Amino acid sequence: MKKTFLSLILIFSLFPSVSNAQTAAIVSDDQKRKQWNSMENGGWDFAPDWYYYTLHKGYSGAEMYWTWTLGFIPTPHIRFKEDKSNQKRIYVPRVAQIPAVLDTKVKTQTELDSINPVWKEEMERAADRNIDGMYFQYEDDFKKMQASISQCLSYSLEKSKGNLAEAVAILQEENESVMSDIAYIHKTGVGYELENTKRQTAYEEARERMRKLLKHSAELVYYAKCHY
């Protein structure tokens, strides 16, 4: 019982200390808040005013002014002028930054708008390079000419009983070169990117080479018929 009574007395005795501490903290926080606002982007104000007027007039920009009570009793007051301070804010006020931020945003959007068409065009080119959209236009011609060339060379070799083997070998080698080029052009994927306009040009050249090869093969057939 005695211990409980002493504990209650101790608790009640702490109440004034807690209250005083809270009051002191509030006053201290208010002073710090004003100082932080002045340093960063808030109103230009300091507390306690007479302390700053007396000891820190230089950077606070403190000045005294008077008001008159009842028309003849002067009362001094302290106010703070930022333009009289010999120090500048740590950070540029955020309100002043807004035009710069908006200007940067507009410039960034303008740059993005100018880049987007280029980016889209490049993506289309990349897709175009990775898909062979031309081969199907030449595939039938290649197959038909290859079948004809093969028949011509076989006939010439058989008709001449091997006497035209050297000529047949030359034409076969040229034919293999053409087909190898076509196979390379037709490849897609990493390392084989080629725009379809360039594929088309290459296929046109390959078809022309194959036509000449077919002509020479037909001429060899005619020669074999006449001489063997």
Tab-separated table of C-alpha atoms in Angstrom:
chain	number	residue	atom	x	y	z
A	1	MET	CA	0.000	0.000	0.000
A	2	LYS	CA	2.787	2.351	0.912
A	3	LYS	CA	4.622	1.524	-2.335
A	4	THR	CA	1.484	2.197	-4.367
A	5	PHE	CA	1.000	5.581	-2.699
A	6	LEU	CA	4.610	6.583	-3.411
A	7	SER	CA	4.231	5.530	-7.040
A	8	LEU	CA	1.162	7.739	-7.475
A	9	ILE	CA	2.972	10.706	-5.975
A	10	LEU	CA	5.898	10.144	-8.371
A	11	ILE	CA	3.608	9.955	-11.405
A	12	PHE	CA	1.716	13.144	-10.495
A	13	SER	CA	4.958	14.944	-9.807
A	14	LEU	CA	6.068	14.253	-13.397
A	15	PHE	CA	3.007	15.891	-15.005
A	16	PRO	CA	4.308	19.502	-14.804
A	17	SER	CA	7.661	18.397	-16.276
A	18	VAL	CA	5.964	16.635	-19.190
A	19	SER	CA	3.731	19.625	-19.815
A	20	ASN	CA	6.671	22.026	-19.739
A	21	ALA	CA	8.669	19.784	-22.064
A	22	GLN	CA	5.794	19.661	-24.574
A	23	THR	CA	5.433	23.438	-24.456
A	24	ALA	CA	9.151	23.910	-24.962
A	25	ALA	CA	9.109	21.493	-27.876
A	26	ILE	CA	6.245	23.340	-29.545
A	27	VAL	CA	8.016	26.696	-29.221
A	28	SER	CA	11.259	25.195	-30.505
A	29	ASP	CA	9.517	23.534	-33.466
A	30	ASP	CA	7.797	26.784	-34.408
A	31	GLN	CA	11.118	28.590	-34.444
A	32	LYS	CA	12.746	25.874	-36.518
A	33	ARG	CA	9.795	25.781	-38.898
A	34	LYS	CA	10.149	29.487	-39.622
A	35	GLN	CA	13.884	29.145	-40.121
A	36	TRP	CA	13.481	26.146	-42.468
A	37	ASN	CA	10.774	27.925	-44.459
A	38	SER	CA	13.046	30.939	-44.825
A	39	MET	CA	15.945	28.785	-45.952
A	40	GLU	CA	13.912	26.817	-48.472
A	41	ASN	CA	10.676	28.019	-50.022
A	42	GLY	CA	8.327	29.416	-47.365
A	43	GLY	CA	7.639	32.861	-46.014
A	44	TRP	CA	10.632	34.947	-44.909
A	45	ASP	CA	10.258	34.996	-41.119
A	46	PHE	CA	12.262	34.237	-37.968
A	47	ALA	CA	11.579	33.824	-34.267
A	48	PRO	CA	12.163	35.149	-31.715
A	49	ASP	CA	12.154	38.395	-33.660
A	50	TRP	CA	14.161	40.579	-31.237
A	51	TYR	CA	16.845	37.912	-30.960
A	52	TYR	CA	17.370	37.903	-34.715
A	53	TYR	CA	17.177	41.690	-34.878
A	54	THR	CA	19.873	42.003	-32.232
A	55	LEU	CA	22.279	39.196	-33.149
A	56	HIS	CA	21.476	38.074	-36.707
A	57	LYS	CA	20.268	41.150	-38.525
A	58	GLY	CA	22.652	40.468	-41.416
A	59	TYR	CA	21.213	37.260	-42.763
A	60	SER	CA	17.675	37.667	-41.386
A	61	GLY	CA	17.143	41.090	-42.940
A	62	ALA	CA	15.507	42.286	-39.704
A	63	GLU	CA	14.401	45.891	-39.434
A	64	MET	CA	12.495	47.875	-36.833
A	65	TYR	CA	9.367	49.829	-37.532
A	66	TRP	CA	6.953	51.751	-35.277
A	67	THR	CA	3.253	51.886	-34.765
A	68	TRP	CA	1.433	54.467	-32.715
A	69	THR	CA	-1.032	53.557	-30.028
A	70	LEU	CA	-3.721	56.125	-29.272
A	71	GLY	CA	-1.987	58.360	-31.771
A	72	PHE	CA	0.973	59.318	-29.571
A	73	ILE	CA	2.411	56.195	-27.877
A	74	PRO	CA	5.159	54.621	-30.083
A	75	THR	CA	5.424	50.836	-30.143
A	76	PRO	CA	8.434	49.163	-31.798
A	77	HIS	CA	8.005	46.058	-33.994
A	78	ILE	CA	10.352	43.818	-35.930
A	79	ARG	CA	9.865	42.571	-39.476
A	80	PHE	CA	12.122	40.648	-41.835
A	81	LYS	CA	12.929	41.620	-45.412
A	82	GLU	CA	14.454	38.991	-47.682
A	83	ASP	CA	15.914	41.615	-50.009
A	84	LYS	CA	17.927	43.043	-47.077
A	85	SER	CA	19.458	39.689	-46.181
A	86	ASN	CA	23.104	39.074	-47.041
A	87	GLN	CA	22.358	35.384	-47.583
A	88	LYS	CA	20.335	33.539	-50.215
A	89	ARG	CA	18.005	30.615	-49.788
A	90	ILE	CA	19.526	27.152	-49.856
A	91	TYR	CA	17.011	26.066	-52.499
A	92	VAL	CA	15.378	28.124	-55.177
A	93	PRO	CA	11.724	28.508	-54.184
A	94	ARG	CA	9.689	25.761	-55.797
A	95	VAL	CA	7.152	28.252	-57.091
A	96	ALA	CA	9.928	29.904	-59.081
A	97	GLN	CA	10.923	26.505	-60.436
A	98	ILE	CA	7.508	25.777	-61.938
A	99	PRO	CA	8.074	27.714	-65.222
A	100	ALA	CA	11.444	26.021	-65.672
A	101	VAL	CA	9.926	22.599	-64.996
A	102	LEU	CA	7.081	23.241	-67.422
A	103	ASP	CA	9.514	24.507	-70.043
A	104	THR	CA	11.649	21.380	-69.628
A	105	LYS	CA	8.534	19.219	-69.903
A	106	VAL	CA	7.495	20.951	-73.135
A	107	LYS	CA	10.986	20.583	-74.604
A	108	THR	CA	11.122	16.912	-73.612
A	109	GLN	CA	7.713	16.243	-75.170
A	110	THR	CA	8.781	18.068	-78.334
A	111	GLU	CA	11.887	15.904	-78.565
A	112	LEU	CA	9.818	12.755	-77.999
A	113	ASP	CA	7.357	13.831	-80.695
A	114	SER	CA	10.232	14.294	-83.130
A	115	ILE	CA	11.847	10.973	-82.169
A	116	ASN	CA	8.674	8.844	-82.290
A	117	PRO	CA	8.235	8.926	-86.106
A	118	VAL	CA	11.904	7.997	-86.561
A	119	TRP	CA	11.561	5.214	-84.001
A	120	LYS	CA	8.413	3.865	-85.670
A	121	GLU	CA	10.075	3.967	-89.072
A	122	GLU	CA	13.093	2.112	-87.739
A	123	MET	CA	10.852	-0.514	-86.132
A	124	GLU	CA	9.079	-1.003	-89.449
A	125	ARG	CA	12.409	-1.361	-91.202
A	126	ALA	CA	13.573	-3.844	-88.575
A	127	ALA	CA	10.421	-5.905	-89.097
A	128	ASP	CA	10.867	-5.630	-92.853
A	129	ARG	CA	14.466	-6.841	-92.600
A	130	ASN	CA	13.480	-9.888	-90.572
A	131	ILE	CA	10.725	-11.122	-92.896
A	132	ASP	CA	11.311	-12.233	-96.487
A	133	GLY	CA	8.218	-10.962	-98.218
A	134	MET	CA	9.628	-11.275	-101.743
A	135	TYR	CA	10.613	-14.916	-102.183
A	136	PHE	CA	7.082	-16.154	-102.884
A	137	GLN	CA	6.995	-13.921	-106.005
A	138	TYR	CA	9.962	-15.773	-107.524
A	139	GLU	CA	9.608	-19.249	-106.031
A	140	ASP	CA	7.592	-20.750	-108.910
A	141	ASP	CA	9.937	-19.334	-111.554
A	142	PHE	CA	12.960	-20.715	-109.737
A	143	LYS	CA	11.411	-24.192	-109.417
A	144	LYS	CA	10.350	-24.355	-113.077
A	145	MET	CA	13.725	-23.177	-114.368
A	146	GLN	CA	15.578	-25.563	-112.056
A	147	ALA	CA	13.546	-28.494	-113.342
A	148	SER	CA	14.244	-27.471	-116.948
A	149	ILE	CA	17.972	-26.964	-116.344
A	150	SER	CA	18.233	-30.355	-114.644
A	151	GLN	CA	16.474	-32.078	-117.587
A	152	CYS	CA	18.657	-30.300	-120.147
A	153	LEU	CA	21.915	-31.213	-118.453
A	154	SER	CA	20.862	-34.820	-117.880
A	155	TYR	CA	19.799	-35.188	-121.505
A	156	SER	CA	23.047	-33.636	-122.821
A	157	LEU	CA	25.208	-35.883	-120.673
A	158	GLU	CA	23.245	-39.001	-121.663
A	159	LYS	CA	22.966	-38.109	-125.352
A	160	SER	CA	26.686	-37.395	-125.674
A	161	LYS	CA	27.548	-40.515	-123.692
A	162	GLY	CA	29.725	-38.451	-121.360
A	163	ASN	CA	31.527	-36.475	-124.043
A	164	LEU	CA	29.900	-33.237	-122.841
A	165	ALA	CA	30.661	-33.956	-119.159
A	166	GLU	CA	33.020	-30.967	-118.852
A	167	ALA	CA	30.465	-28.535	-120.301
A	168	VAL	CA	27.735	-30.032	-118.092
A	169	ALA	CA	29.976	-29.675	-114.999
A	170	ILE	CA	30.594	-25.978	-115.777
A	171	LEU	CA	26.863	-25.306	-116.090
A	172	GLN	CA	26.118	-27.310	-112.926
A	173	GLU	CA	28.710	-25.320	-110.991
A	174	GLU	CA	27.174	-22.053	-112.162
A	175	ASN	CA	23.721	-23.342	-111.236
A	176	GLU	CA	24.883	-24.288	-107.735
A	177	SER	CA	26.325	-20.772	-107.307
A	178	VAL	CA	22.984	-19.197	-108.261
A	179	MET	CA	21.030	-21.464	-105.903
A	180	SER	CA	23.502	-20.765	-103.086
A	181	ASP	CA	22.988	-17.013	-103.529
A	182	ILE	CA	19.211	-17.445	-103.492
A	183	ALA	CA	19.375	-19.514	-100.298
A	184	TYR	CA	21.501	-16.825	-98.620
A	185	ILE	CA	19.106	-14.053	-99.657
A	186	HIS	CA	16.169	-16.087	-98.341
A	187	LYS	CA	17.680	-16.452	-94.845
A	188	THR	CA	16.226	-14.341	-92.030
A	189	GLY	CA	17.021	-13.694	-88.385
A	190	VAL	CA	20.026	-12.297	-86.568
A	191	GLY	CA	22.889	-11.676	-88.968
A	192	TYR	CA	20.673	-11.972	-92.043
A	193	GLU	CA	18.685	-8.736	-91.812
A	194	LEU	CA	17.954	-7.387	-95.291
A	195	GLU	CA	15.276	-4.983	-96.412
A	196	ASN	CA	12.737	-6.451	-98.815
A	197	THR	CA	13.540	-3.914	-101.504
A	198	LYS	CA	17.117	-5.208	-101.506
A	199	ARG	CA	15.920	-8.817	-101.437
A	200	GLN	CA	13.772	-8.096	-104.470
A	201	THR	CA	16.730	-6.618	-106.364
A	202	ALA	CA	18.851	-9.660	-105.479
A	203	TYR	CA	16.101	-12.084	-106.573
A	204	GLU	CA	15.751	-10.239	-109.883
A	205	GLU	CA	19.483	-10.615	-110.509
A	206	ALA	CA	19.364	-14.309	-109.554
A	207	ARG	CA	16.433	-14.940	-111.883
A	208	GLU	CA	18.237	-13.257	-114.745
A	209	ARG	CA	21.325	-15.399	-114.125
A	210	MET	CA	19.133	-18.512	-114.030
A	211	ARG	CA	17.471	-17.581	-117.331
A	212	LYS	CA	20.866	-17.258	-118.994
A	213	LEU	CA	21.883	-20.576	-117.485
A	214	LEU	CA	18.712	-22.201	-118.843
A	215	LYS	CA	19.452	-20.732	-122.276
A	216	HIS	CA	22.978	-22.185	-122.241
A	217	SER	CA	21.581	-25.552	-121.104
A	218	ALA	CA	19.071	-25.548	-123.971
A	219	GLU	CA	21.871	-24.682	-126.408
A	220	LEU	CA	23.856	-27.646	-125.077
A	221	VAL	CA	20.855	-29.904	-125.708
A	222	TYR	CA	20.674	-28.685	-129.288
A	223	TYR	CA	24.405	-29.293	-129.709
A	224	ALA	CA	24.088	-32.834	-128.318
A	225	LYS	CA	21.210	-33.608	-130.711
A	226	CYS	CA	23.173	-32.394	-133.699
A	227	HIS	CA	26.488	-34.066	-132.955
A	228	TYR	CA	25.649	-37.280	-131.088
